[in-house]
């Protein structure tokens, strides 16, 4: 155990003070026989460290290094192979003739290869392939998208999303396969490159695959408003019989995919106000979703809608009020931050949460406590200002500059709301100027004082 710890410490220390020339000289070991996996893996880590550090590498030098690294494909060590994939992806942007490694990557994509090999080979191949050569590997990627193994399907979907920017017309032709990966059922294409000739082989039903599939499908259909609307409705339980997915009644199992659906619904509402009433019902449905992640996203979306009324906000505010008492700090933080933003435009809608927010003033998470106080300052009355400002003063030194700036901006808005408390605000702002803080925070505090002097007689 101690020996392994010492080994790891030595490897980490070796990366801290690297000399560019020395690393390139050491790269000669890639040409040695037999291949030394551990030594080669450490050297690849050094090369990656140099690239991530921003060291420049001439094209000729990078090309020679690239082809030296490709010789490591002869070694079957899985850890080394993963480092090889990562390094050739990084070098491919500054090397020449990188397409020559395609044959090695295609070999690793064969059905008998390890799953780790196949998924990483797809990522590397899509990184180095020229858009003009994409039609040549198109059927391989399409087969990978509907592959039953989640790692392979996700690798193909994410790689396709990266390729979409440069080869939109080609990637759009994969919409049927992406749709099948999203729905979790297979389509018949004849013999599969990845696993025999069974046309009824089920594609992956992994949650992460659905998340990646819905992201790619939206990218393909984003300029077709009706297609996006049908996508949103198809997985919300509406219009299943006429859904563009064929009325299959498919359901999403991925909470992250539901979050994306919420965001797509909001974009449709922004682009076509006539659809707001229809999609507003969906947002209310998602607010009641069993997943906190989905419910919080839907509530946040509802609070950010243009021209939303206090009555329409009731469901979102009630859900956020429940989340304020969650045992998880992240959920409390998300809820109080959303309420804080809402209080700027609809303070009356947030007032029913004042009692719950009051309990968060002493929250152990100072970020939550800061948002709670600033929100109460926006929704409370003049009588509560002294108490809240005193509590805020107590832990200003314990929060980051980002939250100090939020406090200063909140105080600035309160100067106009409660001009009778200008002495309290001025004492607070002058006090925080004497404390440590960054430029943005100090500027916000000074602007608040100037604003106070201008608008308070």
CSV table of C-alpha atoms in Angstrom, one decimal:
chain,number,residue,atom,x,y,z
A,1,UNK,CA,0.0,0.0,0.0
A,2,UNK,CA,2.8,2.5,0.9
A,3,UNK,CA,4.8,1.4,-2.1
A,4,UNK,CA,1.8,2.2,-4.4
A,5,UNK,CA,1.4,5.6,-2.7
A,6,UNK,CA,5.0,6.4,-3.3
A,7,UNK,CA,4.6,5.4,-6.9
A,8,UNK,CA,1.7,7.8,-7.4
A,9,UNK,CA,3.5,10.6,-5.7
A,10,UNK,CA,6.6,10.1,-7.9
A,11,UNK,CA,4.4,10.2,-11.1
A,12,UNK,CA,2.7,13.4,-10.0
A,13,UNK,CA,6.0,15.1,-9.1
A,14,UNK,CA,7.4,14.2,-12.5
A,15,UNK,CA,4.7,16.3,-14.2
A,16,UNK,CA,5.3,19.4,-12.2
A,17,UNK,CA,8.6,20.5,-13.8
A,18,UNK,CA,8.7,19.3,-17.4
A,19,UNK,CA,11.2,20.4,-20.0
A,20,UNK,CA,9.7,20.4,-23.5
A,21,UNK,CA,12.9,19.2,-25.3
A,22,UNK,CA,13.6,16.5,-22.7
A,23,UNK,CA,10.1,15.0,-23.1
A,24,UNK,CA,10.4,14.9,-26.9
A,25,UNK,CA,13.8,13.2,-26.6
A,26,UNK,CA,12.3,10.7,-24.2
A,27,UNK,CA,9.6,9.9,-26.8
A,28,UNK,CA,12.1,7.6,-28.5
A,29,UNK,CA,10.9,4.8,-26.2
A,30,UNK,CA,7.8,4.5,-28.4
A,31,UNK,CA,10.0,2.9,-31.1
A,32,UNK,CA,11.5,0.4,-28.7
A,33,UNK,CA,10.6,-3.3,-28.6
A,34,UNK,CA,9.1,-4.7,-26.4
A,35,UNK,CA,6.8,-1.8,-25.5
A,36,UNK,CA,6.9,-0.8,-21.9
A,37,UNK,CA,3.3,0.1,-21.0
A,38,UNK,CA,3.8,1.9,-17.7
A,39,UNK,CA,6.7,4.0,-18.9
A,40,UNK,CA,4.9,4.8,-22.2
A,41,UNK,CA,1.7,5.8,-20.3
A,42,UNK,CA,3.6,8.2,-18.0
A,43,UNK,CA,5.3,9.8,-21.1
A,44,UNK,CA,2.0,10.2,-22.8
A,45,UNK,CA,0.7,12.0,-19.7
A,46,UNK,CA,3.7,14.3,-19.9
A,47,UNK,CA,3.0,15.1,-23.5
A,48,UNK,CA,-0.7,15.8,-22.7
A,49,UNK,CA,0.4,18.0,-19.8
A,50,UNK,CA,2.6,20.1,-22.2
A,51,UNK,CA,-0.2,20.5,-24.6
A,52,UNK,CA,-2.7,21.5,-21.9
A,53,UNK,CA,-0.2,23.9,-20.5
A,54,UNK,CA,-0.1,25.7,-23.8
A,55,UNK,CA,3.3,24.7,-25.1
A,56,UNK,CA,3.6,25.3,-28.9
A,57,UNK,CA,4.7,22.4,-31.0
A,58,UNK,CA,5.8,22.7,-34.6
A,59,UNK,CA,3.8,20.7,-37.2
A,60,UNK,CA,6.8,18.5,-38.2
A,61,UNK,CA,7.6,17.8,-34.6
A,62,UNK,CA,3.9,17.0,-33.8
A,63,UNK,CA,3.6,14.8,-36.9
A,64,UNK,CA,6.7,12.7,-36.0
A,65,UNK,CA,5.4,12.3,-32.5
A,66,UNK,CA,1.9,11.4,-33.7
A,67,UNK,CA,3.2,8.5,-35.8
A,68,UNK,CA,5.6,7.3,-33.1
A,69,UNK,CA,2.6,7.1,-30.7
A,70,UNK,CA,0.6,5.1,-33.3
A,71,UNK,CA,3.1,2.2,-32.9
A,72,UNK,CA,1.7,1.7,-29.3
A,73,UNK,CA,-1.4,0.2,-30.9
A,74,UNK,CA,0.6,-3.0,-30.9
A,75,UNK,CA,0.3,-3.2,-27.1
A,76,UNK,CA,-2.9,-4.6,-25.6
A,77,UNK,CA,-2.6,-2.8,-22.3
A,78,UNK,CA,-6.0,-1.1,-21.8
A,79,UNK,CA,-4.7,1.8,-19.7
A,80,UNK,CA,-2.0,2.5,-22.2
A,81,UNK,CA,-4.5,2.3,-25.1
A,82,UNK,CA,-6.8,4.8,-23.4
A,83,UNK,CA,-3.9,7.3,-23.1
A,84,UNK,CA,-3.1,6.7,-26.8
A,85,UNK,CA,-6.6,7.6,-27.9
A,86,UNK,CA,-6.5,10.8,-25.8
A,87,UNK,CA,-3.1,11.8,-27.1
A,88,UNK,CA,-3.8,11.3,-30.8
A,89,UNK,CA,-7.0,13.3,-30.5
A,90,UNK,CA,-5.0,16.2,-29.0
A,91,UNK,CA,-2.2,16.0,-31.6
A,92,UNK,CA,-4.5,15.5,-34.5
A,93,UNK,CA,-5.2,19.3,-34.7
A,94,UNK,CA,-1.5,20.2,-35.2
A,95,UNK,CA,-0.2,17.1,-37.1
A,96,UNK,CA,-0.3,16.3,-40.8
A,97,UNK,CA,-1.5,13.1,-42.5
A,98,UNK,CA,-3.3,12.0,-39.3
A,99,UNK,CA,-5.9,10.2,-41.4
A,100,UNK,CA,-3.3,7.4,-41.8
A,101,UNK,CA,-4.2,6.1,-38.3
A,102,UNK,CA,-7.8,5.4,-39.5
A,103,UNK,CA,-7.1,1.7,-40.1
A,104,UNK,CA,-5.9,1.2,-36.6
A,105,UNK,CA,-9.0,2.9,-35.2
A,106,UNK,CA,-11.3,0.9,-37.5
A,107,UNK,CA,-9.7,-2.3,-36.2
A,108,UNK,CA,-10.5,-1.3,-32.6
A,109,UNK,CA,-14.1,-0.8,-33.6
A,110,UNK,CA,-14.5,-4.4,-34.6
A,111,UNK,CA,-17.2,-6.4,-32.6
A,112,UNK,CA,-14.6,-8.6,-30.9
A,113,UNK,CA,-12.7,-5.7,-29.5
A,114,UNK,CA,-13.1,-4.5,-25.9
A,115,UNK,CA,-16.0,-2.1,-25.2
A,116,UNK,CA,-13.5,0.5,-24.0
A,117,UNK,CA,-11.5,0.2,-27.2
A,118,UNK,CA,-14.6,0.5,-29.4
A,119,UNK,CA,-16.1,3.6,-27.6
A,120,UNK,CA,-12.8,5.4,-27.6
A,121,UNK,CA,-12.0,4.5,-31.1
A,122,UNK,CA,-15.2,6.1,-32.3
A,123,UNK,CA,-14.4,9.3,-30.4
A,124,UNK,CA,-10.9,9.5,-31.8
A,125,UNK,CA,-12.0,8.6,-35.4
A,126,UNK,CA,-14.6,11.3,-35.4
A,127,UNK,CA,-12.1,13.8,-34.1
A,128,UNK,CA,-9.5,13.2,-36.8
A,129,UNK,CA,-11.7,12.5,-39.8
A,130,UNK,CA,-12.1,15.2,-42.4
A,131,UNK,CA,-15.8,16.2,-43.0
A,132,UNK,CA,-15.3,15.3,-46.7
A,133,UNK,CA,-14.5,11.7,-45.7
A,134,UNK,CA,-17.4,11.4,-43.3
A,135,UNK,CA,-19.7,9.6,-45.8
A,136,UNK,CA,-17.1,6.8,-45.9
A,137,UNK,CA,-17.6,5.9,-42.2
A,138,UNK,CA,-21.2,7.0,-42.1
A,139,UNK,CA,-22.7,3.5,-41.8
A,140,UNK,CA,-20.3,2.6,-39.0
A,141,UNK,CA,-21.4,5.6,-36.9
A,142,UNK,CA,-25.1,4.9,-37.7
A,143,UNK,CA,-24.7,1.3,-36.5
A,144,UNK,CA,-22.9,2.5,-33.3
A,145,UNK,CA,-25.7,4.9,-32.5
A,146,UNK,CA,-28.2,2.0,-32.3
A,147,UNK,CA,-25.7,-0.3,-30.6
A,148,UNK,CA,-27.0,-2.0,-27.4
A,149,UNK,CA,-23.9,-1.2,-25.3
A,150,UNK,CA,-24.4,2.3,-23.7
A,151,UNK,CA,-20.7,3.3,-23.8
A,152,UNK,CA,-20.6,2.7,-27.6
A,153,UNK,CA,-24.0,4.4,-28.3
A,154,UNK,CA,-23.1,7.4,-26.2
A,155,UNK,CA,-19.7,7.7,-27.8
A,156,UNK,CA,-21.3,7.7,-31.3
A,157,UNK,CA,-24.0,10.2,-30.3
A,158,UNK,CA,-21.6,12.7,-28.6
A,159,UNK,CA,-19.2,12.4,-31.5
A,160,UNK,CA,-22.0,13.1,-34.0
A,161,UNK,CA,-22.9,16.2,-32.0
A,162,UNK,CA,-19.4,17.4,-32.4
A,163,UNK,CA,-19.4,16.7,-36.1
A,164,UNK,CA,-22.7,18.5,-36.6
A,165,UNK,CA,-21.1,21.9,-36.8
A,166,UNK,CA,-18.9,20.9,-39.8
A,167,UNK,CA,-21.1,18.3,-41.5
A,168,UNK,CA,-24.7,19.3,-40.9
A,169,UNK,CA,-26.1,17.7,-44.0
A,170,UNK,CA,-24.5,14.3,-43.3
A,171,UNK,CA,-25.4,14.2,-39.6
A,172,UNK,CA,-29.0,15.1,-40.5
A,173,UNK,CA,-29.3,11.8,-42.4
A,174,UNK,CA,-28.8,10.0,-39.1
A,175,UNK,CA,-32.1,11.3,-37.6
A,176,UNK,CA,-33.8,7.9,-37.8
A,177,UNK,CA,-31.1,6.2,-35.9
A,178,UNK,CA,-30.9,8.9,-33.3
A,179,UNK,CA,-34.7,8.7,-32.9
A,180,UNK,CA,-34.4,4.9,-32.3
A,181,UNK,CA,-31.7,5.4,-29.7
A,182,UNK,CA,-34.0,7.9,-28.0
A,183,UNK,CA,-37.0,5.6,-28.1
A,184,UNK,CA,-35.1,2.5,-27.2
A,185,UNK,CA,-36.1,0.2,-30.0
A,186,UNK,CA,-34.3,-1.2,-33.0
A,187,UNK,CA,-34.7,-0.6,-36.7
A,188,UNK,CA,-33.9,-3.1,-39.4
A,189,UNK,CA,-30.8,-2.1,-41.4
A,190,UNK,CA,-29.5,-5.5,-42.4
A,191,UNK,CA,-26.1,-6.7,-41.1
A,192,UNK,CA,-24.8,-4.6,-38.3
A,193,UNK,CA,-21.1,-3.5,-38.3
A,194,UNK,CA,-21.0,-3.9,-34.5
A,195,UNK,CA,-22.7,-7.2,-33.8
A,196,UNK,CA,-24.0,-9.7,-36.4
A,197,UNK,CA,-27.0,-9.5,-38.5
A,198,UNK,CA,-30.0,-9.6,-36.1
A,199,UNK,CA,-32.3,-6.7,-37.3
A,200,UNK,CA,-34.3,-6.9,-34.1
A,201,UNK,CA,-31.5,-6.4,-31.7
A,202,UNK,CA,-32.6,-3.9,-29.0
A,203,UNK,CA,-30.7,-0.7,-28.8
A,204,UNK,CA,-29.4,0.6,-25.5
A,205,UNK,CA,-31.9,1.7,-23.0
A,206,UNK,CA,-29.4,3.5,-20.8
A,207,UNK,CA,-30.5,6.8,-19.3
A,208,UNK,CA,-27.3,8.6,-20.5
A,209,UNK,CA,-28.0,7.4,-24.1
A,210,UNK,CA,-31.4,9.1,-24.0
A,211,UNK,CA,-29.8,12.3,-22.8
A,212,UNK,CA,-27.2,12.4,-25.5
A,213,UNK,CA,-29.8,11.3,-28.2
A,214,UNK,CA,-32.3,14.1,-27.3
A,215,UNK,CA,-29.5,16.6,-27.5
A,216,UNK,CA,-28.4,15.5,-31.0
A,217,UNK,CA,-32.0,15.2,-32.2
A,218,UNK,CA,-32.7,18.7,-31.1
A,219,UNK,CA,-29.6,19.9,-33.0
A,220,UNK,CA,-30.8,18.2,-36.1
A,221,UNK,CA,-34.4,19.6,-35.8
A,222,UNK,CA,-33.8,22.9,-34.1
A,223,UNK,CA,-34.8,25.0,-37.2
A,224,UNK,CA,-38.0,23.1,-37.6
A,225,UNK,CA,-40.3,24.6,-35.0
A,226,UNK,CA,-43.1,22.1,-35.5
A,227,UNK,CA,-40.6,19.2,-35.2
A,228,UNK,CA,-39.3,20.5,-31.9
A,229,UNK,CA,-42.8,21.0,-30.7
A,230,UNK,CA,-43.7,17.4,-31.5
A,231,UNK,CA,-40.5,16.2,-29.8
A,232,UNK,CA,-41.5,18.0,-26.6
A,233,UNK,CA,-45.1,16.8,-26.8
A,234,UNK,CA,-44.1,13.2,-27.7
A,235,UNK,CA,-42.4,12.6,-24.4
A,236,UNK,CA,-44.8,14.6,-22.3
A,237,UNK,CA,-47.8,12.4,-22.8
A,238,UNK,CA,-49.5,14.7,-25.2
A,239,UNK,CA,-50.5,13.7,-28.8
A,240,UNK,CA,-48.9,10.3,-28.6
A,241,UNK,CA,-51.2,9.0,-31.3
A,242,UNK,CA,-50.1,11.6,-33.8
A,243,UNK,CA,-46.5,11.9,-32.6
A,244,UNK,CA,-43.8,12.1,-35.1
A,245,UNK,CA,-42.2,9.2,-33.3
A,246,UNK,CA,-44.9,7.0,-34.6
A,247,UNK,CA,-47.2,6.9,-31.6
A,248,UNK,CA,-45.0,4.4,-29.8
A,249,UNK,CA,-45.7,5.8,-26.4
A,250,UNK,CA,-42.0,5.9,-25.6
A,251,UNK,CA,-41.1,7.4,-22.2
A,252,UNK,CA,-38.0,9.1,-21.0
A,253,UNK,CA,-36.1,7.5,-18.1
A,254,UNK,CA,-33.4,10.1,-18.0
A,255,UNK,CA,-34.0,13.0,-15.7
A,256,UNK,CA,-31.3,15.0,-17.6
A,257,UNK,CA,-33.2,14.4,-20.8
A,258,UNK,CA,-36.3,15.8,-19.1
A,259,UNK,CA,-34.3,18.9,-18.2
A,260,UNK,CA,-33.4,19.4,-21.8
A,261,UNK,CA,-37.1,19.0,-22.8
A,262,UNK,CA,-38.0,21.8,-20.4
A,263,UNK,CA,-35.4,24.1,-22.0
A,264,UNK,CA,-36.6,23.2,-25.5
A,265,UNK,CA,-40.2,23.9,-24.5
A,266,UNK,CA,-39.1,27.4,-23.3
A,267,UNK,CA,-37.4,28.1,-26.6
A,268,UNK,CA,-40.5,27.2,-28.5
A,269,UNK,CA,-42.5,29.5,-26.3
A,270,UNK,CA,-40.1,32.3,-26.9
A,271,UNK,CA,-40.2,31.9,-30.7
A,272,UNK,CA,-44.0,31.4,-31.0
A,273,UNK,CA,-46.0,33.2,-28.3
A,274,UNK,CA,-49.2,31.5,-29.6
A,275,UNK,CA,-48.0,28.2,-28.2
A,276,UNK,CA,-47.5,29.6,-24.7
A,277,UNK,CA,-50.8,28.4,-23.2
A,278,UNK,CA,-50.3,24.8,-24.6
A,279,UNK,CA,-46.7,24.5,-23.3
A,280,UNK,CA,-47.5,26.3,-20.0
A,281,UNK,CA,-49.5,23.2,-19.1
A,282,UNK,CA,-46.5,21.1,-19.7
A,283,UNK,CA,-44.3,23.2,-17.4
A,284,UNK,CA,-46.9,22.8,-14.6
A,285,UNK,CA,-46.8,19.1,-15.2
A,286,UNK,CA,-43.0,19.0,-15.0
A,287,UNK,CA,-43.0,21.1,-11.8
A,288,UNK,CA,-44.8,18.1,-10.2
A,289,UNK,CA,-42.2,15.7,-11.5
A,290,UNK,CA,-40.8,13.1,-9.0
A,291,UNK,CA,-37.2,14.2,-9.8
A,292,UNK,CA,-36.0,17.3,-7.9
A,293,UNK,CA,-33.8,18.1,-10.9
A,294,UNK,CA,-36.7,18.3,-13.3
A,295,UNK,CA,-39.0,20.0,-10.9
A,296,UNK,CA,-36.4,22.7,-10.2
A,297,UNK,CA,-35.7,23.3,-13.8
A,298,UNK,CA,-39.4,23.6,-14.7
A,299,UNK,CA,-40.0,26.0,-11.8
A,300,UNK,CA,-37.0,28.1,-12.9
A,301,UNK,CA,-38.3,28.2,-16.4
A,302,UNK,CA,-41.8,29.2,-15.3
A,303,UNK,CA,-40.3,32.1,-13.2
A,304,UNK,CA,-38.3,33.4,-16.2
A,305,UNK,CA,-41.2,33.5,-18.6
A,306,UNK,CA,-42.1,36.9,-20.1
A,307,UNK,CA,-45.4,38.4,-19.0
A,308,UNK,CA,-46.0,35.6,-16.4
A,309,UNK,CA,-48.7,36.5,-13.9
A,310,UNK,CA,-48.7,35.9,-10.1
A,311,UNK,CA,-51.4,33.3,-10.5
A,312,UNK,CA,-49.4,31.3,-13.0
A,313,UNK,CA,-46.4,31.4,-10.7
A,314,UNK,CA,-48.3,29.8,-7.8
A,315,UNK,CA,-47.4,26.2,-8.6
A,316,UNK,CA,-43.7,27.1,-9.2
A,317,UNK,CA,-43.4,29.1,-6.0
A,318,UNK,CA,-45.1,26.3,-4.0
A,319,UNK,CA,-42.7,23.8,-5.3
A,320,UNK,CA,-39.7,26.0,-4.5
A,321,UNK,CA,-41.0,26.6,-1.0
A,322,UNK,CA,-41.0,22.9,-0.4
A,323,UNK,CA,-37.4,22.6,-1.7
A,324,UNK,CA,-36.3,25.3,0.8
A,325,UNK,CA,-36.6,22.7,3.6
A,326,UNK,CA,-34.7,20.0,1.6
A,327,UNK,CA,-31.9,18.2,3.5
A,328,UNK,CA,-29.6,18.6,0.5
A,329,UNK,CA,-27.7,21.9,0.3
A,330,UNK,CA,-27.7,21.9,-3.5
A,331,UNK,CA,-31.5,21.7,-3.7
A,332,UNK,CA,-31.9,24.5,-1.1
A,333,UNK,CA,-29.4,26.7,-3.0
A,334,UNK,CA,-31.1,26.1,-6.4
A,335,UNK,CA,-34.5,27.0,-4.9
A,336,UNK,CA,-33.5,30.1,-3.0
A,337,UNK,CA,-31.5,31.4,-6.0
A,338,UNK,CA,-34.5,31.1,-8.2
A,339,UNK,CA,-36.7,32.8,-5.7
A,340,UNK,CA,-34.1,35.6,-5.3
A,341,UNK,CA,-34.2,36.2,-9.1
A,342,UNK,CA,-38.0,36.1,-9.1
A,343,UNK,CA,-38.2,38.6,-6.2
A,344,UNK,CA,-36.7,41.3,-8.5
A,345,UNK,CA,-39.8,41.4,-10.7
A,346,UNK,CA,-42.5,39.7,-8.6
A,347,UNK,CA,-41.8,40.2,-4.9
A,348,UNK,CA,-45.4,39.7,-4.0
A,349,UNK,CA,-45.4,36.2,-5.4
A,350,UNK,CA,-42.4,35.3,-3.2
A,351,UNK,CA,-43.7,36.7,0.0
A,352,UNK,CA,-45.5,33.4,1.0
A,353,UNK,CA,-42.0,31.9,1.4
A,354,UNK,CA,-40.7,34.5,3.8
A,355,UNK,CA,-41.1,32.3,6.9
A,356,UNK,CA,-39.2,29.4,5.2
A,357,UNK,CA,-36.5,31.8,4.0
A,358,UNK,CA,-36.2,33.2,7.5
A,359,UNK,CA,-35.1,29.7,8.6
A,360,UNK,CA,-32.3,29.7,6.1
A,361,UNK,CA,-30.6,32.9,7.4
A,362,UNK,CA,-28.7,30.7,9.8
A,363,UNK,CA,-28.0,27.9,7.3
A,364,UNK,CA,-24.6,26.4,7.5
A,365,UNK,CA,-24.1,27.0,3.8
A,366,UNK,CA,-23.3,30.7,3.6
A,367,UNK,CA,-24.3,30.9,0.0
A,368,UNK,CA,-27.8,29.8,0.9
A,369,UNK,CA,-27.9,32.2,3.8
A,370,UNK,CA,-26.8,35.1,1.7
A,371,UNK,CA,-29.5,34.5,-0.9
A,372,UNK,CA,-32.1,34.1,1.9
A,373,UNK,CA,-31.3,37.5,3.4
A,374,UNK,CA,-31.1,39.4,0.1
A,375,UNK,CA,-34.4,37.8,-1.0
A,376,UNK,CA,-36.1,38.7,2.3
A,377,UNK,CA,-34.8,42.3,1.9
A,378,UNK,CA,-36.6,42.4,-1.4
A,379,UNK,CA,-39.9,40.9,-0.2
A,380,UNK,CA,-40.0,42.1,3.5
A,381,UNK,CA,-41.1,45.3,5.0
A,382,UNK,CA,-39.2,48.3,6.4
A,383,UNK,CA,-39.4,47.0,10.0
A,384,UNK,CA,-37.3,43.9,9.2
A,385,UNK,CA,-34.5,45.8,7.5
A,386,UNK,CA,-32.4,46.5,10.7
A,387,UNK,CA,-32.5,42.9,11.8
A,388,UNK,CA,-31.6,41.5,8.4
A,389,UNK,CA,-28.8,44.0,7.8
A,390,UNK,CA,-27.3,43.2,11.2
A,391,UNK,CA,-27.3,39.5,10.4
A,392,UNK,CA,-25.8,40.1,7.0
A,393,UNK,CA,-23.0,42.1,8.5
A,394,UNK,CA,-22.1,39.1,10.7
A,395,UNK,CA,-20.9,36.9,8.0
A,396,UNK,CA,-19.8,39.2,5.1
A,397,UNK,CA,-16.3,38.1,5.7
A,398,UNK,CA,-17.2,34.4,5.3
A,399,UNK,CA,-18.7,34.6,1.8
A,400,UNK,CA,-17.0,35.0,-1.6
A,401,UNK,CA,-16.7,38.2,-3.6
A,402,UNK,CA,-19.4,37.0,-6.0
A,403,UNK,CA,-22.0,36.9,-3.2
A,404,UNK,CA,-20.7,40.1,-1.7
A,405,UNK,CA,-21.5,41.8,-5.0
A,406,UNK,CA,-25.0,40.3,-4.9
A,407,UNK,CA,-25.5,41.8,-1.5
A,408,UNK,CA,-24.2,45.2,-2.6
A,409,UNK,CA,-26.6,45.3,-5.5
A,410,UNK,CA,-29.5,44.2,-3.3
A,411,UNK,CA,-28.7,47.0,-0.9
A,412,UNK,CA,-28.6,49.4,-3.8
A,413,UNK,CA,-32.1,48.5,-4.9
A,414,UNK,CA,-33.4,48.8,-1.3
A,415,UNK,CA,-32.1,52.4,-0.9
A,416,UNK,CA,-34.9,53.5,-3.2
A,417,UNK,CA,-37.5,51.2,-1.7
A,418,UNK,CA,-36.9,52.2,1.9
A,419,UNK,CA,-35.3,55.7,1.8
A,420,UNK,CA,-36.1,56.1,5.5
A,421,UNK,CA,-33.4,53.5,6.3
A,422,UNK,CA,-30.7,55.3,4.4
A,423,UNK,CA,-28.5,55.6,7.5
A,424,UNK,CA,-28.6,51.8,8.0
A,425,UNK,CA,-27.6,51.2,4.4
A,426,UNK,CA,-24.9,53.8,4.4
A,427,UNK,CA,-23.4,52.4,7.6
A,428,UNK,CA,-23.4,48.9,6.1
A,429,UNK,CA,-21.8,50.0,2.8
A,430,UNK,CA,-19.1,52.1,4.4
A,431,UNK,CA,-18.3,49.2,6.7
A,432,UNK,CA,-17.9,46.7,3.9
A,433,UNK,CA,-15.6,49.1,2.0
A,434,UNK,CA,-13.1,48.7,4.8
A,435,UNK,CA,-13.2,44.9,4.6
A,436,UNK,CA,-11.1,42.9,2.1
A,437,UNK,CA,-12.7,42.3,-1.3
A,438,UNK,CA,-12.2,42.4,-5.1
A,439,UNK,CA,-12.6,45.1,-7.6
A,440,UNK,CA,-16.2,44.2,-8.7
A,441,UNK,CA,-17.4,44.0,-5.1
A,442,UNK,CA,-15.9,47.4,-4.2
A,443,UNK,CA,-17.2,49.0,-7.3
A,444,UNK,CA,-20.7,47.7,-6.5
A,445,UNK,CA,-20.5,49.1,-3.0
A,446,UNK,CA,-19.3,52.5,-4.2
A,447,UNK,CA,-22.0,52.7,-6.9
A,448,UNK,CA,-24.6,51.9,-4.2
A,449,UNK,CA,-23.4,54.8,-2.1
A,450,UNK,CA,-23.4,57.1,-5.0
A,451,UNK,CA,-26.9,56.0,-5.9
A,452,UNK,CA,-28.0,56.6,-2.4
A,453,UNK,CA,-26.6,60.1,-2.4
A,454,UNK,CA,-28.4,60.9,-5.6
A,455,UNK,CA,-31.9,59.6,-4.8
A,456,UNK,CA,-32.2,60.1,-1.1
A,457,UNK,CA,-32.8,63.7,-0.1
